Tab-separated table of C-alpha atoms in Angstrom:
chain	number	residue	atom	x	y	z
A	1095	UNK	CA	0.000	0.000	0.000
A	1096	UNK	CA	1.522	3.682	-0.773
A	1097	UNK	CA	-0.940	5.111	1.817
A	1098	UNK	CA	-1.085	8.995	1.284
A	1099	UNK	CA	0.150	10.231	-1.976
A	1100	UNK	CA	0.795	13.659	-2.867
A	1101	UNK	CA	1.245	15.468	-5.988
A	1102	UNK	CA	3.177	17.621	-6.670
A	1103	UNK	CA	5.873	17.405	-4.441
A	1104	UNK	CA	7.051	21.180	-5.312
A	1105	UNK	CA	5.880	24.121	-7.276
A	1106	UNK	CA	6.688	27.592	-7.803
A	1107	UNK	CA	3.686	30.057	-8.918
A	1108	UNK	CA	3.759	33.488	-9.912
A	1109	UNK	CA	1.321	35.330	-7.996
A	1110	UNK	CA	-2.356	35.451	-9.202
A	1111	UNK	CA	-1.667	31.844	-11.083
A	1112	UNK	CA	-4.032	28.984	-10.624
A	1113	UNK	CA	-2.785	25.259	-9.497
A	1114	UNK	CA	-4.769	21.739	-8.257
A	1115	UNK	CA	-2.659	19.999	-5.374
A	1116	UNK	CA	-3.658	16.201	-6.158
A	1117	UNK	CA	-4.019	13.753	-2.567
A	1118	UNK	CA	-4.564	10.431	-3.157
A	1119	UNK	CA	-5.061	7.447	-0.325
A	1120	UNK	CA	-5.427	3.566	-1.155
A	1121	UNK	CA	-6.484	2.905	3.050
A	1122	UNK	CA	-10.423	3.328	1.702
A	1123	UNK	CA	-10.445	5.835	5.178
A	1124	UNK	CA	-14.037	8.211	4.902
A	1125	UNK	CA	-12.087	11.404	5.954
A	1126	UNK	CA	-9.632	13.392	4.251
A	1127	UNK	CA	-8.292	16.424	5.472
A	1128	UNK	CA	-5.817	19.539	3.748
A	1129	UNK	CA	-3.783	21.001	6.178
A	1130	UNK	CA	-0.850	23.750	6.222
A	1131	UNK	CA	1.998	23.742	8.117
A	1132	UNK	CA	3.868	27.467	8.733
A	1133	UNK	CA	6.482	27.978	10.577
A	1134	UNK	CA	6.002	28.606	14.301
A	1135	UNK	CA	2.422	27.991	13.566
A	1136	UNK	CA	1.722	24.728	13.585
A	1137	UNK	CA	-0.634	22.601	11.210
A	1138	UNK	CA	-3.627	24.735	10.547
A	1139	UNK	CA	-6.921	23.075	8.564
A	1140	UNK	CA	-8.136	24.463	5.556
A	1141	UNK	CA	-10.726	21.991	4.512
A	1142	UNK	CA	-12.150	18.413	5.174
A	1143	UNK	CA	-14.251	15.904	4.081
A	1144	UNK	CA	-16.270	13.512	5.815
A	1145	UNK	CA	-17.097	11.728	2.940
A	1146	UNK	CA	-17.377	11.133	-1.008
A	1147	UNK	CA	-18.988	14.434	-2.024
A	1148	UNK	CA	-19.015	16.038	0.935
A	1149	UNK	CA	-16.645	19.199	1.981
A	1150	UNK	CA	-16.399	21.673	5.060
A	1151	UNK	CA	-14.316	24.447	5.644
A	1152	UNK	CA	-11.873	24.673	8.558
A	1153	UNK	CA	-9.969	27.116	10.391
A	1154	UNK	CA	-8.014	28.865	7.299
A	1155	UNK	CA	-10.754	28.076	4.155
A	1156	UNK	CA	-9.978	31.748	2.489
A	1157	UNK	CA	-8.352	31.665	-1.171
A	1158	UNK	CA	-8.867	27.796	-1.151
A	1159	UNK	CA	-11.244	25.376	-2.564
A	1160	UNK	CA	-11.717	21.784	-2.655
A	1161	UNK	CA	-13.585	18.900	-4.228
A	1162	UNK	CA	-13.878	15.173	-3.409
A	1163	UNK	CA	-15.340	13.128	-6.136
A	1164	UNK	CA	-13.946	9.713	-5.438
A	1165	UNK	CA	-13.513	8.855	-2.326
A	1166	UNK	CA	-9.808	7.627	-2.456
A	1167	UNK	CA	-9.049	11.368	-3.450
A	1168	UNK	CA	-8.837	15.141	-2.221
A	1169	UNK	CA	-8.013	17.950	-4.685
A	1170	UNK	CA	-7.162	21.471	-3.490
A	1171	UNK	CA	-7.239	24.611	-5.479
A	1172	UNK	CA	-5.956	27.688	-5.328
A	1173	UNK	CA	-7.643	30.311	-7.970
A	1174	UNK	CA	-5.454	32.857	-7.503
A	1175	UNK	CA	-2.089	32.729	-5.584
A	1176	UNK	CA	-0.710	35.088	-3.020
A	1177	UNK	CA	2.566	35.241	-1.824
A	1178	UNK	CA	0.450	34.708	1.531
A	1179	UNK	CA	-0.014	31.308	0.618
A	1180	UNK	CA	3.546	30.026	0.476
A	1181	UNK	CA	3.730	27.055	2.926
A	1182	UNK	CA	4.113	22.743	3.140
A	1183	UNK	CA	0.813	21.780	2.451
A	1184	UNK	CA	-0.059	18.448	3.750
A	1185	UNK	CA	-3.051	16.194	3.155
A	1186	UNK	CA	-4.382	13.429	5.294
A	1187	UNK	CA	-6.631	10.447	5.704
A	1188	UNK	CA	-8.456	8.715	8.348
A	1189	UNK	CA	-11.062	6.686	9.649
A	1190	UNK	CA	-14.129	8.214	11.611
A	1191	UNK	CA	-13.091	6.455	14.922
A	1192	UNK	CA	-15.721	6.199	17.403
A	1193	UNK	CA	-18.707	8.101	17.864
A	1194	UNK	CA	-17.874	9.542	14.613
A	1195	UNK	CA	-14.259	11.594	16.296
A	1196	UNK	CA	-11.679	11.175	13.767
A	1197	UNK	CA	-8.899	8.530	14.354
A	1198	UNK	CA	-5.234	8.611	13.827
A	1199	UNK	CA	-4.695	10.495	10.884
A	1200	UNK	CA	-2.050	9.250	8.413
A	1201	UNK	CA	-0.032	11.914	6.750
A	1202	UNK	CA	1.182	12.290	2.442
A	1203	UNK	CA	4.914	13.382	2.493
A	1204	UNK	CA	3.910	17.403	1.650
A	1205	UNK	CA	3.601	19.588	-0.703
A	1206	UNK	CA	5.836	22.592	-0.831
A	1207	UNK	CA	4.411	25.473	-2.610
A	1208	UNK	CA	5.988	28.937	-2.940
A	1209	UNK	CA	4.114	32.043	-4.198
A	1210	UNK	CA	6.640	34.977	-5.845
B	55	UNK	CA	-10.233	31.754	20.315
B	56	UNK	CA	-9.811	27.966	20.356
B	57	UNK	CA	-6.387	26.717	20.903
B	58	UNK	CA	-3.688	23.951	21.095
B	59	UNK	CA	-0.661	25.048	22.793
B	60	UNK	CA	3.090	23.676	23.163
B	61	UNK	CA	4.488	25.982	25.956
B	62	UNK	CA	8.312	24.782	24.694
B	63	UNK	CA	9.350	25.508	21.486
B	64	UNK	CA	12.635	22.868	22.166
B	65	UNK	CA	14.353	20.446	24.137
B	66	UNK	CA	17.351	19.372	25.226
B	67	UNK	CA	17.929	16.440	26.914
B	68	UNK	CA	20.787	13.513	27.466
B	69	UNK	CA	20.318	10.025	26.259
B	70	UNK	CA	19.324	7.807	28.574
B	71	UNK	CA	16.746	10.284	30.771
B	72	UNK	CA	12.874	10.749	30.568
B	73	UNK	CA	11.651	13.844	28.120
B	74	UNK	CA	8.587	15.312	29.376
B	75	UNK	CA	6.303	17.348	26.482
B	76	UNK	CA	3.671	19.495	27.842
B	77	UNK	CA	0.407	20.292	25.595
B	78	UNK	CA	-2.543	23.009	27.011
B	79	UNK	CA	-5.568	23.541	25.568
B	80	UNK	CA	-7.899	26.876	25.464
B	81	UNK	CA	-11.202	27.546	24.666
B	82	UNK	CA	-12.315	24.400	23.925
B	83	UNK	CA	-13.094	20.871	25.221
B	84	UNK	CA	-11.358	18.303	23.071
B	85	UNK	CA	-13.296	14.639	23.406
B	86	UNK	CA	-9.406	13.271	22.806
B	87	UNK	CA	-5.696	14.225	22.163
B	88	UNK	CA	-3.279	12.420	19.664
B	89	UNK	CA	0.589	12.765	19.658
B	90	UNK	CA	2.089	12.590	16.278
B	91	UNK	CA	5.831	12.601	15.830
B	92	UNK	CA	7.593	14.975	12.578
B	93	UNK	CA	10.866	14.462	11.180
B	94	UNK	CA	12.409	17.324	8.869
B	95	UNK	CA	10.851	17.519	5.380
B	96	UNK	CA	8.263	14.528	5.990
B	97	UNK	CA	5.144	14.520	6.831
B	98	UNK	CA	3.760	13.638	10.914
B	99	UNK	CA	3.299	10.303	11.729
B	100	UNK	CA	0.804	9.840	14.486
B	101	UNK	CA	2.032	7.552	17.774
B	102	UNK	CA	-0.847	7.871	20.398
B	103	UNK	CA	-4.284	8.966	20.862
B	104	UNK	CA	-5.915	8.962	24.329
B	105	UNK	CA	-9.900	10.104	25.035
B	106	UNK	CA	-10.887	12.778	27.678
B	107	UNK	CA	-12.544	10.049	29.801
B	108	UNK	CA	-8.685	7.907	29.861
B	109	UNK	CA	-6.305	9.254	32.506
B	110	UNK	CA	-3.208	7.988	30.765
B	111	UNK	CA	-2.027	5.630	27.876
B	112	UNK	CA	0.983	3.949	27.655
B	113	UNK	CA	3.038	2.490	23.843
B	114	UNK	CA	6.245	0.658	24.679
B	115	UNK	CA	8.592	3.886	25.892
B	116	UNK	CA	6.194	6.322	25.347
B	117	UNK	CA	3.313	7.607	28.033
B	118	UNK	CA	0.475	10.232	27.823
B	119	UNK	CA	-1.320	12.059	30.268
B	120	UNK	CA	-4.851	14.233	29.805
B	121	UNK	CA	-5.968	15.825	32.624
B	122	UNK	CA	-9.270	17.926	31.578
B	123	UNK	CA	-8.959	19.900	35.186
B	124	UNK	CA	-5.910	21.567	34.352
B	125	UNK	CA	-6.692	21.305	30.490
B	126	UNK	CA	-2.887	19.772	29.703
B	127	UNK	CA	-1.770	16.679	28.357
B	128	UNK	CA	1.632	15.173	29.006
B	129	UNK	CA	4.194	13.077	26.903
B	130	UNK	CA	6.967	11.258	27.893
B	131	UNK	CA	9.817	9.381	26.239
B	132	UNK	CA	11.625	7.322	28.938
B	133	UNK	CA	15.240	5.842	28.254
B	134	UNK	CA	15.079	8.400	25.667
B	135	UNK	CA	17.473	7.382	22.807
B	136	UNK	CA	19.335	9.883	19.777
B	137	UNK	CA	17.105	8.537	17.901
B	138	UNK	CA	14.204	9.888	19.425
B	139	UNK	CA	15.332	13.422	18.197
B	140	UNK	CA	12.661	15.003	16.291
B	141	UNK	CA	9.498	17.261	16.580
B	142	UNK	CA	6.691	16.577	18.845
B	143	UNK	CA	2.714	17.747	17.811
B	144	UNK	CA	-0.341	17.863	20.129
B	145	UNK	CA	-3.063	17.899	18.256
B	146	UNK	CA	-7.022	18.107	19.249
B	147	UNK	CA	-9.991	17.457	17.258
B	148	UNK	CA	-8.504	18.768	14.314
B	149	UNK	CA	-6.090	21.674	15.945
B	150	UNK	CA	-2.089	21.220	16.233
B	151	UNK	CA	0.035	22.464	18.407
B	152	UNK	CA	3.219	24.308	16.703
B	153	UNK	CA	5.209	21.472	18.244
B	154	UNK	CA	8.006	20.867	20.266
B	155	UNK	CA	11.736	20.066	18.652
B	156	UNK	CA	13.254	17.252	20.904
B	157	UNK	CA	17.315	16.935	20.986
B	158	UNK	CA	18.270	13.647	22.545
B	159	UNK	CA	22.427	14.395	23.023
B	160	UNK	CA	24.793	11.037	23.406
């Protein structure tokens, strides 16, 4: 199994370009989760899903969107760059746990994006 | 606001004693923690998750504390080894802490 995949695994963007980050997971987990990490600020979520066709927003949504199709994957978009949005972009998977509180959360290798 | 907190940004300690990793949460009630552990350039790999209603949890070396009085969960590493050097992340229901950068010296 390759678990989390993540594609690409670095791009540069001029600001106000467009690009599709590409997470993939073979686990058949329910949730999937885009997170970035900053430095000094710790993983912060920008969206989730709970499920095939299903997305919510999280703490840091703004200039992002998202789609999940297929279950086994998580696209993220960003419309329009901002230098703002330079960061390690990380996706993850899981299973709901109990009572429906996510699990253990496995963890692609990154994505490092910078904006000039 | 909400947050997940990781009061020491690094750690120093020589190989052989216990690390202790403190994690404090504001705001908010988390129904569990989970401790993930983050070498450089790769992404966090998760080592154990313990539920508001567990006092501690134990994995081989490794031991967790949650105490929802004082809102603060506790890690330790005992026998703590070089190769134990690497970055430590709190994380509840969703939030991270900004982690903690242990240095196990031989």
């Amino acid at each position: 199994n390759a678990g989390v995949t993540q594609t690409p695994k670095f791009r540069v963007l001029k600001t106000g370009q467009s690009m599709t980050l590409l997470c993939a997971q073979d686990m058949n987990h329910e949730y999937m989760y885009w997170y970035r990490q900053d430095p000094g600020m710790g993983l912060r979520l920008i969206h989730y899903s709970v499920g095939e066709g299903t997305t919510a927003k999280g703490e840091v949504p703004d200039g992002y969107n998202v789609s999940r199709l297929k279950k086994q994957n998580f696209l993220l978009g960003l419309e329009s760059a901002a230098p703002s949005q330079t960061s390690v972009y990380f996706c993850a998977s899981s299973h709901p746990g109990l009572a429906g509180v996510s699990d253990e959360q496995f963890f692609g290798p990154g994505t490092r994006l910078t904006v000039l | 606001s909400q947050k997940i907190e990781q009061n020491s940004e690094a750690l120093n300690i020589q190989e052989g004693k216990t690390a202790t990793l403190t994690c404090n949460y504001t705001n908010y009630s988390p129904a569990y923690l989970q401790w993930y552990r983050q070498d450089p350039g790769r992404g966090p790999v998760f080592l154990l998750l313990i539920r508001e209603n567990e006092k501690e949890k134990r994995k081989e070396r490794l031991k967790v504390t949650f105490d929802t009085t004082l809102k603060q969960s506790l890690f330790h590493i005992t026998a703590s080894q070089p190769a134990d050097s690497a970055t430590y992340l709190c994380a509840g229901d969703m939030r991270f802490g900004a982690g903690t950068r242990l240095t196990v010296k031989p």
